[in-house]
Short mmCIF file of C-alpha atoms in Angstrom, two decimals:
data_model
loop_
_atom_site.label_atom_id
_atom_site.label_comp_id
_atom_site.label_asym_id
_atom_site.label_seq_id
_atom_site.Cartn_x
_atom_site.Cartn_y
_atom_site.Cartn_z
CA LEU A 3 0.00 0.00 0.00
CA GLY A 4 1.06 3.55 -0.44
CA LYS A 5 1.92 5.41 -3.58
CA SER A 6 2.33 2.40 -5.88
CA HIS A 7 -0.83 0.41 -6.49
CA HIS A 8 0.04 -2.86 -8.21
CA GLY A 9 -3.03 -3.94 -10.15
CA SER A 10 -4.81 -0.64 -9.48
CA TYR A 11 -7.43 -1.53 -12.11
CA GLN A 12 -9.08 -3.76 -9.49
CA TYR A 13 -9.88 -0.82 -7.20
CA SER A 14 -12.62 1.80 -7.42
CA GLY A 15 -11.72 5.49 -7.30
CA ASP A 16 -12.82 5.69 -3.66
CA GLU A 17 -10.66 2.69 -2.78
CA LEU A 18 -7.65 4.20 -4.55
CA ASN A 19 -8.09 7.37 -2.48
CA LEU A 20 -7.71 5.25 0.65
CA PHE A 21 -4.19 4.30 -0.43
CA SER A 22 -3.01 7.90 -0.03
CA THR A 23 -4.74 8.18 3.34
CA TYR A 24 -3.07 4.95 4.46
CA HIS A 25 0.27 6.23 3.19
CA LYS A 26 -0.09 9.49 5.15
CA LEU A 27 -1.18 7.78 8.37
CA PHE A 28 0.99 4.70 8.44
CA LYS A 29 3.92 5.08 6.06
CA LEU A 30 4.94 8.63 6.94
CA GLY A 31 4.08 8.63 10.61
CA SER A 32 4.26 6.30 13.55
CA LYS A 33 2.14 3.18 13.17
CA PRO A 34 1.69 2.73 16.94
CA ALA A 35 0.70 6.37 17.35
CA ALA A 36 -1.80 6.11 14.49
CA HIS A 37 -3.32 2.97 15.98
CA ILE A 38 -3.56 4.52 19.45
CA ASP A 39 -5.17 7.62 17.96
CA ALA A 40 -7.69 5.50 16.06
CA LEU A 41 -8.56 3.50 19.18
CA ALA A 42 -8.91 6.71 21.18
CA GLN A 43 -11.69 7.78 18.81
CA LEU A 44 -13.82 4.80 19.91
CA SER A 45 -15.99 4.76 23.01
CA ASN A 46 -15.56 2.10 25.69
CA GLU A 47 -18.89 0.65 24.58
CA GLU A 48 -17.70 0.38 20.96
CA LEU A 49 -14.44 -1.25 22.03
CA LEU A 50 -16.20 -3.79 24.27
CA ALA A 51 -18.85 -4.60 21.66
CA ASN A 52 -16.30 -5.24 18.91
CA MET A 53 -13.28 -6.77 20.62
CA PRO A 54 -12.44 -10.40 19.86
CA GLY A 55 -13.72 -12.96 22.34
CA SER A 56 -10.15 -13.95 23.13
CA PHE A 57 -9.52 -10.50 24.63
CA GLY A 58 -12.48 -10.94 26.98
CA ARG A 59 -11.21 -14.35 28.04
CA LEU A 60 -7.74 -12.89 28.61
CA ALA A 61 -9.19 -10.10 30.75
CA ASP A 62 -11.22 -12.64 32.75
CA ALA A 63 -8.09 -14.75 33.33
CA VAL A 64 -6.10 -11.71 34.50
CA ILE A 65 -8.92 -10.65 36.84
CA ALA A 66 -9.04 -14.18 38.31
CA LYS A 67 -5.26 -14.26 38.83
CA LEU A 68 -5.29 -10.84 40.47
CA ALA A 69 -8.09 -11.93 42.79
CA GLU A 70 -5.83 -14.75 44.04
CA LEU A 71 -3.11 -12.34 45.17
CA PRO A 72 -2.96 -11.40 48.83
CA GLU A 73 -3.63 -7.75 49.52
#
C-alpha cells in the first residue's frame, strides 16, 4: 500500500483514495501512534462490543489471577 498500487485496475476510485490516506497515516508517521489515535476515537462501549472474544477471556483470566493475590 502507499503510492504504488500494483493492479490498481481492481480498485474503485474511492478505494484508490484510501491508499493515499493509508500512506499518510501509516507510512509517513508512527504506526503505533496512528493505531492509538484510532482506538482513542472509539468509546468504551464500541471497544467492548467489537473486541475479539479472546480479549475478553484474557481479561477474565487476568482478573481471576489478580483476585488470588494477597492484599
